[in-house]
Coordinates of C-alpha atoms in Angstrom, one line a residue:
Chain A
M140 CA 28.6 -41.9 23.9
A141 CA 26.0 -39.5 24.5
E142 CA 24.5 -40.8 21.2
Q143 CA 24.3 -44.3 22.2
L144 CA 22.7 -43.5 25.4
T145 CA 19.7 -41.6 24.1
Q146 CA 19.5 -44.4 21.8
D147 CA 19.5 -47.3 24.5
T148 CA 17.4 -45.3 26.7
T149 CA 14.6 -45.9 23.8
P150 CA 13.1 -49.0 25.7
D151 CA 11.8 -51.5 23.0
T152 CA 8.5 -52.7 24.5
S153 CA 8.1 -56.4 25.3
L154 CA 5.9 -56.8 22.1
D155 CA 8.6 -55.3 19.9
I156 CA 11.1 -57.8 21.5
L157 CA 8.8 -60.7 20.7
R158 CA 8.3 -59.6 17.3
D159 CA 12.1 -59.4 16.8
L160 CA 12.7 -63.2 18.2
T161 CA 9.9 -64.4 16.2
A162 CA 10.8 -62.8 13.0
D163 CA 12.1 -65.6 11.0
S164 CA 8.9 -68.3 12.0
T165 CA 5.7 -68.3 11.4
V166 CA 4.7 -67.2 14.4
E167 CA 2.3 -64.0 14.8
V168 CA 2.5 -61.7 17.6
V169 CA -0.5 -59.6 18.6
S170 CA -1.1 -57.0 21.4
A171 CA -3.4 -57.4 23.8
E172 CA -5.7 -54.7 22.0
E173 CA -5.5 -56.1 18.4
L174 CA -6.6 -59.6 20.5
A175 CA -9.5 -58.2 22.2
A176 CA -10.5 -56.5 19.2
G177 CA -10.4 -59.8 17.1
Y178 CA -11.9 -62.0 20.5
E179 CA -15.3 -61.4 19.2
N180 CA -14.8 -63.1 15.7
A181 CA -12.3 -65.2 17.3
G182 CA -12.2 -69.3 17.5
W183 CA -15.7 -69.7 15.8
L184 CA -16.5 -73.2 14.2
T185 CA -18.8 -71.9 11.8
P186 CA -18.3 -72.4 8.1
D187 CA -17.6 -68.5 7.6
G188 CA -15.9 -68.2 11.1
T189 CA -18.5 -65.3 12.3
P190 CA -20.3 -65.8 14.9
P191 CA -24.1 -67.0 14.1
A192 CA -26.9 -64.3 14.4
G193 CA -28.8 -63.8 17.3
I194 CA -26.9 -64.8 20.1
T195 CA -26.5 -63.4 23.8
V196 CA -23.4 -63.0 25.8
P197 CA -22.4 -65.3 27.4
R198 CA -23.6 -67.6 24.9
N199 CA -25.7 -70.3 26.8
I200 CA -29.0 -72.0 26.0
R201 CA -30.6 -71.3 29.4
R202 CA -31.4 -67.7 29.7
I203 CA -34.0 -66.9 32.4
A204 CA -36.2 -63.5 31.9
D205 CA -36.2 -60.2 33.5
D206 CA -39.1 -60.0 36.5
P207 CA -41.5 -57.6 35.9
H208 CA -42.7 -57.4 39.7
Q209 CA -38.9 -57.3 40.7
L210 CA -36.5 -54.4 40.6
T211 CA -33.8 -54.8 37.9
T212 CA -30.6 -53.1 37.4
D213 CA -28.3 -53.1 33.8
H214 CA -27.1 -56.4 33.4
Y215 CA -23.3 -56.6 33.9
L216 CA -20.9 -59.4 33.2
L217 CA -18.5 -61.0 35.8
N218 CA -15.7 -63.2 35.6
M219 CA -15.1 -66.1 37.9
G220 CA -12.1 -68.1 37.5
P221 CA -9.8 -69.7 36.1
Q222 CA -7.8 -68.8 39.6
H223 CA -10.9 -68.0 42.0
P224 CA -10.5 -71.1 44.5
S225 CA -14.0 -71.9 44.5
T226 CA -13.9 -73.4 40.9
H227 CA -12.0 -76.7 42.3
G228 CA -9.6 -76.2 39.3
V229 CA -9.0 -74.0 36.6
L230 CA -12.8 -73.3 35.5
R231 CA -13.7 -69.6 34.1
V232 CA -17.5 -68.7 34.1
V233 CA -18.6 -65.8 32.7
L234 CA -22.0 -64.7 34.4
E235 CA -24.4 -62.1 33.5
L236 CA -26.0 -60.4 36.3
D237 CA -28.9 -58.4 37.6
G238 CA -27.4 -57.1 41.3
E239 CA -27.0 -60.2 42.6
R240 CA -29.0 -63.0 40.7
I241 CA -27.4 -65.0 37.9
M242 CA -29.1 -64.4 34.6
S243 CA -27.1 -66.7 32.2
S244 CA -23.6 -68.5 32.7
E245 CA -20.9 -69.7 30.5
A246 CA -18.3 -72.1 31.1
H247 CA -15.1 -71.8 29.3
V248 CA -12.7 -74.3 29.9
G249 CA -9.1 -75.4 28.4
Q250 CA -6.9 -74.0 30.8
L251 CA -5.4 -77.6 31.8
H252 CA -5.6 -79.0 28.3
R253 CA -2.4 -81.1 27.5
G254 CA -3.2 -83.4 24.9
I255 CA -3.5 -86.4 26.5
E256 CA -5.7 -88.3 24.0
K257 CA -2.9 -87.3 21.1
L258 CA 0.1 -88.3 23.4
A259 CA -1.6 -91.8 24.0
E260 CA -1.4 -92.2 20.1
T261 CA 2.7 -92.2 20.7
R262 CA 2.8 -94.6 23.8
R263 CA 2.4 -98.1 24.4
Y264 CA -0.5 -99.8 26.0
G265 CA 1.6 -100.6 29.1
Q266 CA 2.9 -96.8 29.1
L267 CA -0.5 -95.5 28.9
G268 CA -1.9 -96.2 32.4
S269 CA 0.6 -93.8 33.7
L270 CA -0.9 -90.9 31.0
F271 CA -4.4 -91.5 31.6
D272 CA -3.6 -91.2 35.6
R273 CA -3.3 -87.6 34.8
A274 CA -6.5 -87.3 33.4
D275 CA -8.4 -87.7 36.4
Y276 CA -6.0 -87.4 39.1
V277 CA -8.0 -87.7 42.1
S278 CA -9.3 -91.0 41.1
G279 CA -6.5 -92.8 39.0
I280 CA -7.6 -96.3 39.8
H281 CA -10.8 -95.8 37.3
T282 CA -9.2 -94.5 34.5
E283 CA -6.5 -97.2 34.7
L284 CA -9.3 -99.8 35.2
A285 CA -11.5 -98.7 32.1
L286 CA -8.5 -98.7 30.2
A287 CA -7.3 -102.1 31.2
L288 CA -10.7 -103.4 30.3
A289 CA -10.5 -102.2 26.9
T290 CA -7.4 -103.2 26.3
E291 CA -8.2 -107.0 27.8
E292 CA -11.3 -106.9 26.0
L293 CA -9.3 -106.4 22.6
A294 CA -6.3 -108.5 23.3
E295 CA -8.4 -111.6 25.0
I296 CA -6.6 -111.6 27.8
E297 CA -8.0 -114.0 31.3
V298 CA -7.3 -111.9 34.5
P299 CA -6.7 -113.8 37.5
A300 CA -9.6 -113.7 40.1
R301 CA -7.1 -111.9 42.9
A302 CA -6.4 -109.3 40.0
Q303 CA -9.8 -108.7 39.6
W304 CA -11.0 -108.4 43.4
L305 CA -7.9 -106.1 44.2
R306 CA -9.2 -103.7 41.4
V307 CA -12.6 -103.7 43.4
L308 CA -10.8 -103.4 46.7
M309 CA -8.5 -100.4 45.8
G310 CA -10.8 -99.0 43.2
E311 CA -13.3 -98.5 46.2
I312 CA -10.3 -97.3 48.5
N313 CA -9.9 -94.4 45.9
R314 CA -13.4 -93.7 45.5
C315 CA -13.8 -93.4 49.5
A316 CA -10.6 -91.2 49.1
S317 CA -12.3 -89.2 46.2
H318 CA -15.9 -88.6 47.7
Y319 CA -13.8 -87.0 51.2
L320 CA -12.0 -84.4 48.8
W321 CA -15.0 -83.1 47.4
M322 CA -17.3 -83.5 50.7
G323 CA -14.9 -81.8 52.8
P324 CA -14.5 -78.8 50.4
T325 CA -18.0 -78.8 50.0
G326 CA -18.7 -78.0 53.4
L327 CA -15.7 -75.4 53.3
D328 CA -17.7 -73.7 50.3
S329 CA -20.9 -73.3 52.2
G330 CA -19.3 -71.8 55.1
A331 CA -18.1 -74.9 57.4
M332 CA -14.3 -74.9 58.1
G333 CA -13.9 -77.6 60.3
I334 CA -15.5 -80.4 58.2
F335 CA -12.9 -80.2 56.0
L336 CA -10.2 -80.8 58.4
F337 CA -11.9 -83.3 59.8
M338 CA -12.6 -85.2 56.2
M339 CA -9.2 -84.8 55.2
Y340 CA -8.0 -87.1 58.3
D341 CA -10.0 -89.8 56.5
R342 CA -8.9 -89.2 53.1
E343 CA -5.3 -89.7 54.7
K344 CA -6.3 -93.0 56.1
W345 CA -7.4 -94.0 52.8
L346 CA -4.1 -92.4 51.0
D347 CA -2.1 -94.1 53.6
I348 CA -3.1 -97.3 52.3
L349 CA -3.1 -96.5 48.6
E350 CA 0.4 -95.8 49.2
E351 CA 1.3 -98.9 51.2
V352 CA 0.0 -100.9 48.2
T353 CA 0.4 -99.0 44.9
G354 CA 3.7 -97.0 46.4
Q355 CA 2.0 -93.8 45.1
R356 CA -0.7 -91.8 46.9
M357 CA -2.2 -89.8 43.9
M358 CA -0.7 -91.2 40.1
F359 CA -0.9 -94.9 41.1
N360 CA -0.4 -96.3 37.9
Y361 CA -1.4 -99.9 39.8
V362 CA -4.2 -101.4 37.2
R363 CA -2.6 -102.5 34.0
P364 CA -3.7 -104.9 31.5
G365 CA -3.5 -108.4 32.7
G366 CA -4.3 -107.5 36.5
V367 CA -2.3 -105.3 38.8
I368 CA 1.2 -104.5 39.3
A369 CA 1.3 -105.5 43.2
D370 CA 0.0 -107.6 45.6
I371 CA -1.4 -106.4 48.6
T372 CA 0.6 -106.2 51.9
P373 CA 0.0 -107.5 55.4
R374 CA 0.6 -104.2 56.8
A375 CA -1.9 -102.8 54.4
V376 CA -4.4 -105.3 55.5
Q377 CA -3.6 -104.0 59.1
L378 CA -4.2 -100.5 57.9
I379 CA -7.5 -101.3 56.5
D380 CA -8.9 -103.3 59.3
E381 CA -7.8 -100.6 61.9
Y382 CA -9.5 -97.6 59.8
L383 CA -12.5 -99.7 59.1
A384 CA -12.9 -100.1 62.9
E385 CA -13.7 -96.7 63.3
A386 CA -14.4 -95.9 59.7
D387 CA -18.6 -95.7 59.9
A388 CA -18.8 -94.4 63.1
R389 CA -16.9 -91.3 61.8
L390 CA -19.4 -91.3 58.9
D391 CA -22.1 -90.7 61.8
E392 CA -19.9 -87.9 63.1
H393 CA -19.7 -86.5 59.8
W394 CA -23.1 -86.7 59.7
D395 CA -24.0 -85.2 62.8
N396 CA -21.1 -82.3 62.5
L397 CA -22.3 -81.2 58.5
Y398 CA -25.2 -82.5 57.8
E399 CA -27.6 -82.1 60.6
S400 CA -26.3 -78.6 60.6
E401 CA -28.8 -76.1 60.3
I402 CA -26.8 -73.4 58.4
F403 CA -25.4 -75.9 56.2
Q404 CA -28.8 -77.2 55.3
Q405 CA -30.3 -73.7 54.3
R406 CA -27.2 -73.3 51.9
T407 CA -27.5 -76.4 50.5
Q408 CA -31.2 -77.7 50.3
G409 CA -33.6 -76.8 47.7
I410 CA -30.2 -74.8 45.9
G411 CA -28.6 -76.1 42.8
V412 CA -31.5 -78.1 41.9
V413 CA -31.2 -80.4 38.8
T414 CA -34.0 -82.2 37.8
K415 CA -34.7 -85.7 36.6
Q416 CA -34.9 -84.7 33.0
D417 CA -32.2 -82.2 32.8
A418 CA -30.0 -85.1 34.4
L419 CA -30.8 -87.3 31.7
D420 CA -30.5 -84.8 28.8
F421 CA -27.3 -83.6 29.9
G422 CA -25.8 -86.7 29.9
A423 CA -25.5 -86.7 34.0
S424 CA -23.8 -89.9 35.1
G425 CA -23.1 -91.2 38.4
F426 CA -24.0 -89.4 41.8
I427 CA -25.9 -86.5 40.0
L428 CA -28.3 -89.0 37.8
R429 CA -28.6 -90.9 41.7
A430 CA -29.1 -87.9 43.5
S431 CA -31.8 -86.6 41.3
G432 CA -33.8 -90.0 41.5
V433 CA -32.5 -92.4 38.7
D434 CA -31.6 -95.5 40.2
W435 CA -28.5 -96.8 37.9
D436 CA -25.1 -97.6 38.9
L437 CA -22.8 -99.2 36.4
R438 CA -21.4 -101.3 38.9
R439 CA -24.8 -102.9 39.9
D440 CA -26.1 -102.7 36.2
R441 CA -23.5 -103.6 34.0
P442 CA -21.1 -105.3 36.5
Y443 CA -17.1 -105.2 35.4
S444 CA -14.1 -106.6 37.5
A445 CA -15.8 -109.1 40.1
Y446 CA -18.3 -106.9 41.3
D447 CA -21.2 -108.9 40.6
R448 CA -19.7 -111.1 43.3
F449 CA -20.4 -108.1 45.7
E450 CA -23.5 -106.9 47.9
F451 CA -24.5 -103.6 47.9
D452 CA -27.2 -101.0 48.1
V453 CA -27.2 -98.2 45.2
M454 CA -28.0 -95.3 47.2
T455 CA -30.7 -92.6 45.2
R456 CA -32.1 -89.4 46.4
D457 CA -35.2 -87.7 44.9
E458 CA -34.4 -84.0 45.4
G459 CA -31.5 -83.4 43.1
D460 CA -30.5 -80.5 45.2
I461 CA -27.0 -79.9 46.3
Y462 CA -28.1 -81.7 49.8
A463 CA -29.2 -84.8 48.2
R464 CA -26.1 -85.0 46.2
M465 CA -23.9 -84.6 49.6
V466 CA -26.3 -87.5 51.3
C467 CA -26.1 -89.5 48.2
R468 CA -22.3 -89.6 48.4
L469 CA -21.9 -89.8 52.1
D470 CA -24.0 -93.4 51.7
E471 CA -21.9 -94.3 48.6
V472 CA -19.1 -94.2 51.4
R473 CA -21.0 -96.2 53.7
Q474 CA -21.3 -98.8 51.0
S475 CA -17.8 -98.4 49.9
H476 CA -16.8 -100.1 53.1
R477 CA -19.3 -102.9 53.0
I478 CA -17.7 -103.6 49.6
I479 CA -14.0 -103.4 51.1
R480 CA -15.0 -105.8 54.1
Q481 CA -16.6 -108.1 51.5
C482 CA -13.0 -108.0 49.5
L483 CA -10.9 -108.5 52.5
A484 CA -12.6 -111.5 53.8
G485 CA -13.1 -113.2 50.5
L486 CA -10.1 -112.4 48.6
P487 CA -9.0 -115.1 46.5
E488 CA -5.6 -116.6 46.3
G489 CA -3.7 -117.0 43.0
D490 CA -1.6 -114.7 40.8
Y491 CA -2.6 -111.1 40.5
M492 CA -1.1 -110.6 37.2
A493 CA -1.5 -112.7 33.8
K494 CA 1.2 -114.0 32.0
L495 CA 1.5 -111.5 29.2
P496 CA 4.7 -110.7 26.8
K497 CA 6.8 -107.3 27.5
V498 CA 5.5 -105.5 24.7
L499 CA 2.0 -106.2 24.1
R500 CA 0.5 -105.9 20.7
V501 CA -3.6 -105.5 20.8
P502 CA -5.1 -107.5 17.6
A503 CA -7.0 -104.5 15.2
G504 CA -10.4 -103.5 16.2
E505 CA -12.3 -101.5 18.7
A506 CA -13.4 -101.8 22.5
C507 CA -14.6 -99.4 25.0
G508 CA -14.0 -100.0 28.5
I509 CA -16.9 -98.4 30.9
V510 CA -16.4 -98.1 34.8
E511 CA -18.6 -96.1 37.8
G512 CA -15.7 -93.7 38.5
P513 CA -16.8 -91.6 41.8
R514 CA -17.5 -88.8 38.9
G515 CA -20.0 -91.0 37.5
E516 CA -19.7 -93.2 33.8
L517 CA -15.8 -92.9 33.0
A518 CA -15.2 -94.9 29.3
V519 CA -12.1 -95.6 27.6
H520 CA -12.4 -96.2 23.9
I521 CA -9.6 -97.9 22.0
Y522 CA -9.1 -98.0 18.0
A523 CA -6.2 -100.5 17.7
D524 CA -4.5 -101.1 14.5
G525 CA -2.5 -104.2 15.2
S526 CA 0.7 -102.6 16.7
D527 CA 1.7 -101.7 20.1
K528 CA 0.4 -98.2 20.1
P529 CA -3.4 -97.5 20.1
L530 CA -4.4 -95.5 17.0
R531 CA -6.7 -93.6 19.0
A532 CA -7.8 -93.6 22.9
H533 CA -10.9 -91.4 23.9
I534 CA -11.9 -90.9 27.6
R535 CA -15.3 -90.1 28.4
P536 CA -15.0 -87.6 31.1
P537 CA -18.0 -87.5 33.6
T538 CA -17.5 -83.9 34.4
Q539 CA -17.3 -82.6 31.2
Y540 CA -21.1 -83.4 31.1
A541 CA -21.9 -82.4 34.7
L542 CA -20.4 -79.1 33.4
N543 CA -23.0 -78.9 30.8
I544 CA -25.5 -79.0 33.6
A545 CA -24.0 -76.6 35.6
D546 CA -24.7 -74.0 33.2
T547 CA -28.3 -74.6 33.4
V548 CA -28.4 -74.5 37.0
L549 CA -26.8 -71.4 37.9
P550 CA -28.9 -69.0 36.1
G551 CA -31.9 -68.0 38.7
Q552 CA -29.5 -68.1 41.8
L553 CA -27.6 -66.0 43.8
L554 CA -24.1 -65.0 43.2
A555 CA -23.4 -66.7 46.7
D556 CA -24.7 -69.7 45.8
A557 CA -23.0 -70.2 42.7
I558 CA -19.9 -71.0 44.4
V559 CA -21.1 -74.0 46.8
S560 CA -23.4 -74.9 43.7
L561 CA -20.7 -75.4 40.9
G562 CA -18.6 -77.0 43.9
S563 CA -21.4 -79.6 44.3
F564 CA -20.8 -81.2 40.5
D565 CA -17.2 -82.2 41.7
F566 CA -15.5 -81.0 38.6
C567 CA -12.2 -82.3 38.0
F568 CA -10.2 -80.4 35.1
G569 CA -7.9 -82.4 34.3
E570 CA -10.5 -85.0 32.8
V571 CA -12.3 -82.1 31.6
D572 CA -9.5 -80.9 29.4
R573 CA -7.3 -83.9 29.2
Chain B
M1158 CA -19.1 -105.6 26.8
M1159 CA -21.5 -104.1 25.8
I1160 CA -25.3 -105.5 25.6
R1161 CA -27.0 -105.6 22.1
T1162 CA -30.0 -104.2 21.1
D1163 CA -33.4 -105.0 19.5
H1164 CA -32.4 -104.7 15.6
T1165 CA -36.2 -104.3 14.4
L1166 CA -36.6 -101.7 17.4
L1167 CA -34.1 -99.8 15.8
Q1168 CA -34.7 -100.2 12.4
T1169 CA -38.4 -99.4 12.8
A1170 CA -37.7 -96.2 14.5
L1171 CA -35.0 -95.3 11.8
D1172 CA -37.3 -95.9 9.0
A1173 CA -40.3 -94.2 10.4
A1174 CA -38.2 -91.0 10.7
G1175 CA -37.3 -91.6 6.7
V1176 CA -33.9 -92.5 7.6
S1177 CA -32.1 -94.5 4.8
A1178 CA -29.3 -96.0 4.1
A1179 CA -28.7 -97.1 8.2
E1180 CA -26.8 -100.3 8.3
I1181 CA -27.3 -101.9 11.6
T1182 CA -24.6 -104.5 12.6
D1183 CA -23.6 -106.5 15.9
H1184 CA -20.1 -105.6 16.0
P1185 CA -18.3 -107.7 18.7
Q1186 CA -16.8 -105.3 21.4
L1187 CA -19.3 -102.4 20.7
G1188 CA -22.9 -104.2 20.5
T1189 CA -25.2 -102.9 18.5
L1190 CA -23.2 -100.0 15.7
V1191 CA -25.4 -98.5 13.3
V1192 CA -23.8 -96.8 10.2
L1193 CA -25.1 -93.7 8.8
A1194 CA -23.9 -93.5 5.4
D1195 CA -25.5 -90.0 4.9
S1196 CA -23.9 -87.5 8.1
G1197 CA -26.2 -85.0 7.3
M1198 CA -28.9 -87.3 8.9
T1199 CA -27.4 -87.6 12.1
P1200 CA -29.9 -85.2 14.1
T1201 CA -32.7 -87.0 12.6
A1202 CA -31.8 -90.1 13.0
L1203 CA -30.3 -89.2 16.9
A1204 CA -33.8 -87.8 17.3
A1205 CA -35.8 -90.9 16.2
L1206 CA -33.7 -92.9 18.5
K1207 CA -34.4 -90.7 21.6
A1208 CA -38.4 -91.0 20.7
A1209 CA -37.5 -95.0 20.8
G1210 CA -36.6 -95.0 24.2
F1211 CA -32.9 -94.0 24.3
E1212 CA -32.9 -91.3 26.8
Q1213 CA -29.4 -90.5 27.3
L1214 CA -26.7 -89.6 24.9
I1215 CA -23.4 -90.9 27.0
D1216 CA -20.4 -90.4 24.6
T1217 CA -19.6 -87.9 21.7
F1218 CA -16.1 -88.1 20.1
G1219 CA -14.1 -88.6 16.8
A1220 CA -11.4 -90.5 15.1
D1221 CA -9.0 -89.6 12.4
I1222 CA -9.5 -93.2 10.6
D1223 CA -8.4 -93.4 6.7
G1224 CA -8.1 -89.7 6.0
Q1225 CA -11.9 -89.6 7.4
V1226 CA -13.3 -88.3 10.3
Q1227 CA -15.5 -90.9 11.8
A1228 CA -18.0 -89.4 14.5
T1229 CA -19.5 -91.5 17.0
Y1230 CA -22.4 -91.3 19.4
R1231 CA -23.0 -93.3 22.1
L1232 CA -26.8 -93.9 23.4
R1233 CA -28.3 -95.8 26.1
S1234 CA -31.7 -96.9 27.2
L1235 CA -31.7 -97.0 31.2
S1236 CA -35.1 -98.4 31.4
L1237 CA -34.0 -101.1 28.9
N1238 CA -30.2 -101.4 30.2
V1239 CA -29.1 -101.4 26.3
D1240 CA -26.4 -99.4 24.4
V1241 CA -26.5 -98.5 20.9
T1242 CA -23.5 -96.9 18.8
L1243 CA -24.6 -94.8 15.9
R1244 CA -21.6 -94.2 13.4
T1245 CA -21.1 -91.6 10.4
Q1246 CA -18.3 -90.7 8.8
L1247 CA -17.1 -87.1 7.3
D1248 CA -14.3 -85.6 5.0
Y1249 CA -12.0 -83.2 6.4
G1250 CA -13.6 -79.7 6.6
A1251 CA -17.0 -80.9 6.4
T1252 CA -19.6 -79.6 8.2
L1253 CA -21.1 -81.6 11.3
R1254 CA -24.7 -81.2 11.9
S1255 CA -25.5 -80.4 15.4
V1256 CA -27.4 -82.8 17.6
T1257 CA -28.1 -80.7 20.6
D1258 CA -31.6 -80.1 20.0
S1259 CA -32.7 -83.7 20.5
Y1260 CA -29.7 -84.4 23.1
A1261 CA -28.4 -81.3 24.7
S1262 CA -25.3 -83.7 26.4
A1263 CA -23.6 -83.0 23.3
L1264 CA -23.1 -79.5 23.7
L1265 CA -19.4 -79.6 25.1
A1266 CA -18.4 -82.8 23.2
E1267 CA -19.7 -81.7 19.7
R1268 CA -17.5 -78.3 20.2
E1269 CA -14.5 -80.6 20.7
L1270 CA -15.0 -82.4 18.2
C1271 CA -15.0 -80.2 15.8
E1272 CA -12.0 -78.2 17.0
M1273 CA -10.1 -81.3 16.8
F1274 CA -10.5 -82.7 13.8
G1275 CA -11.0 -79.4 12.0
L1276 CA -14.8 -79.6 11.3
T1277 CA -17.0 -77.1 11.1
L1278 CA -20.4 -76.6 13.1
T1279 CA -24.0 -75.7 12.5
G1280 CA -27.0 -75.9 14.4
H1281 CA -25.3 -75.0 17.8
P1282 CA -26.2 -72.5 20.2
N1283 CA -22.7 -71.9 20.9
P1284 CA -20.2 -73.1 18.3
K1285 CA -16.9 -72.0 19.4
R1286 CA -13.9 -73.7 20.3
L1287 CA -13.9 -75.4 23.3
L1288 CA -10.1 -76.5 24.5
T1289 CA -7.6 -74.6 22.4
I1290 CA -7.2 -71.0 20.9
D1291 CA -7.9 -69.7 17.3
G1292 CA -5.4 -70.8 15.1
A1293 CA -4.3 -74.4 17.0
P1294 CA -4.2 -77.1 14.4
P1295 CA -7.0 -79.7 14.6
F1296 CA -4.6 -82.0 16.5
L1297 CA -6.0 -85.3 16.5
R1298 CA -5.6 -85.4 12.8
K1299 CA -3.1 -88.0 12.1
E1300 CA -1.4 -85.1 9.8
V1301 CA -0.5 -83.1 12.7
G1302 CA 2.7 -84.7 14.5
L1303 CA 3.6 -84.2 18.1
R1304 CA 7.1 -81.9 18.4
T1305 CA 9.3 -82.0 20.9
K1306 CA 10.1 -79.0 22.6
E1307 CA 13.9 -79.2 21.2
E1308 CA 12.0 -79.3 17.6
L1309 CA 10.2 -76.5 18.4
W1310 CA 13.0 -74.3 19.6
Q1311 CA 14.7 -75.6 16.1
N1312 CA 12.3 -74.5 14.1
S1313 CA 12.0 -70.7 15.4

């Protein structure tokens, strides 16, 4: 008995238990120390698996030099995220700091990787929508729309006019809801608590309407190949009318509360500046491009759905700083209100879904559906092989390209500005990692 | 529907850069498509196209087609409002030459392409895995199957 007790009191470490459990499989269990020792050589995509010579930590292409006229300290690395609230998702940034000044930064992503593109190869075309909703979970309608456009182009499906208009209407409502979920928290990042709550009021109003029409508040699965899944209801029209009556006045109120605030202006003007050249080089799209002075909007320049029937302005700014991006988006919401009003006034009668077989078989070929999502250019590229499932489906995530820019904008800023700077690119890690 | 690009503009730019064996066609859905026979010429070809006025590299991705990795680059000229798609084929395990010297937008996308299709990457400032941990298989290859949780438990 005593012998047994002494045996029992020598505990196995959790590592030993794991090793016993996985003894028969090919899984190799390594300790944190072993992992750390091998980390510097881990995951390199070079031919010999070792890091290339002469690179620095963090490994980024933009790095600022020490200023000889300023007091400098020993540089140190700060790990920000992936649980940091201001990264708006699961972003991990490794910052190299000289005191409070950021010298270089490197973004690490992948914590939300679910293999959506791989899973898509095992789903039928009708099932893809609910999967792609999970990519950009804030603006599901736009990912669904890009997917539907690509599928319809390959399968040569004629979409009814009413469905085209409903896609525009729901897309714009989703755009407003998505913009509010960004503008409010950007205020929060820069120290304004109240505006977050005010803007959530507007977001809730739009979400109520989305819920009324699609049945969901976030993962809509509303736009399908061939049209949309549900018609707009009289109650939804009433809700839109009621909210639109106060919508523009509320935008003016937000302008007075946040944009006119001197504190907010000092936190955002001249900070996080993306130059026009950087925006083009790093593949920026959407509001980042427009806030940096590039007049480009896919809704106007490559009209899809029924966008060629609507009147709206493309809002641009030249400054490229956080404030410019904020103003750009507030103006976009105002334009969205215009489009929604035109939608309700001229919504054509008729079917909202084309006649399609239960199982859609798409002829072999390739097509790309491109839409202007709230975060920028959102594209879905489909390779079809003639069966009911795609051979490959690729989502072009706008914020993966915005992440490139964040790495080049942060160096030179103060640590306190990094939070609002990172927030100002509106990352959605569901779509970066997919 | 993609908007097509003037073929002579592309041909002149590619010829001047010494990119041979580039076939320019009009794809019914993708618009103008340039297929490069030699994947090693991709950085040269993209640099030539950038000089010809294509300011942005919009998208970089791969696909596993018939036992080969097909790398696709979608370029755009905002001033002309035209797109061009450049495509090249690589064998499994081949080396992809980075285009980040001409288009910095490929920084993250190329890393993802290489890890997802099991390619190696040269000429990139940070050629590291992007989404998965070391030892994960190249998920988007056709030979890597999907397993359910039950199958995983049965095997372990």
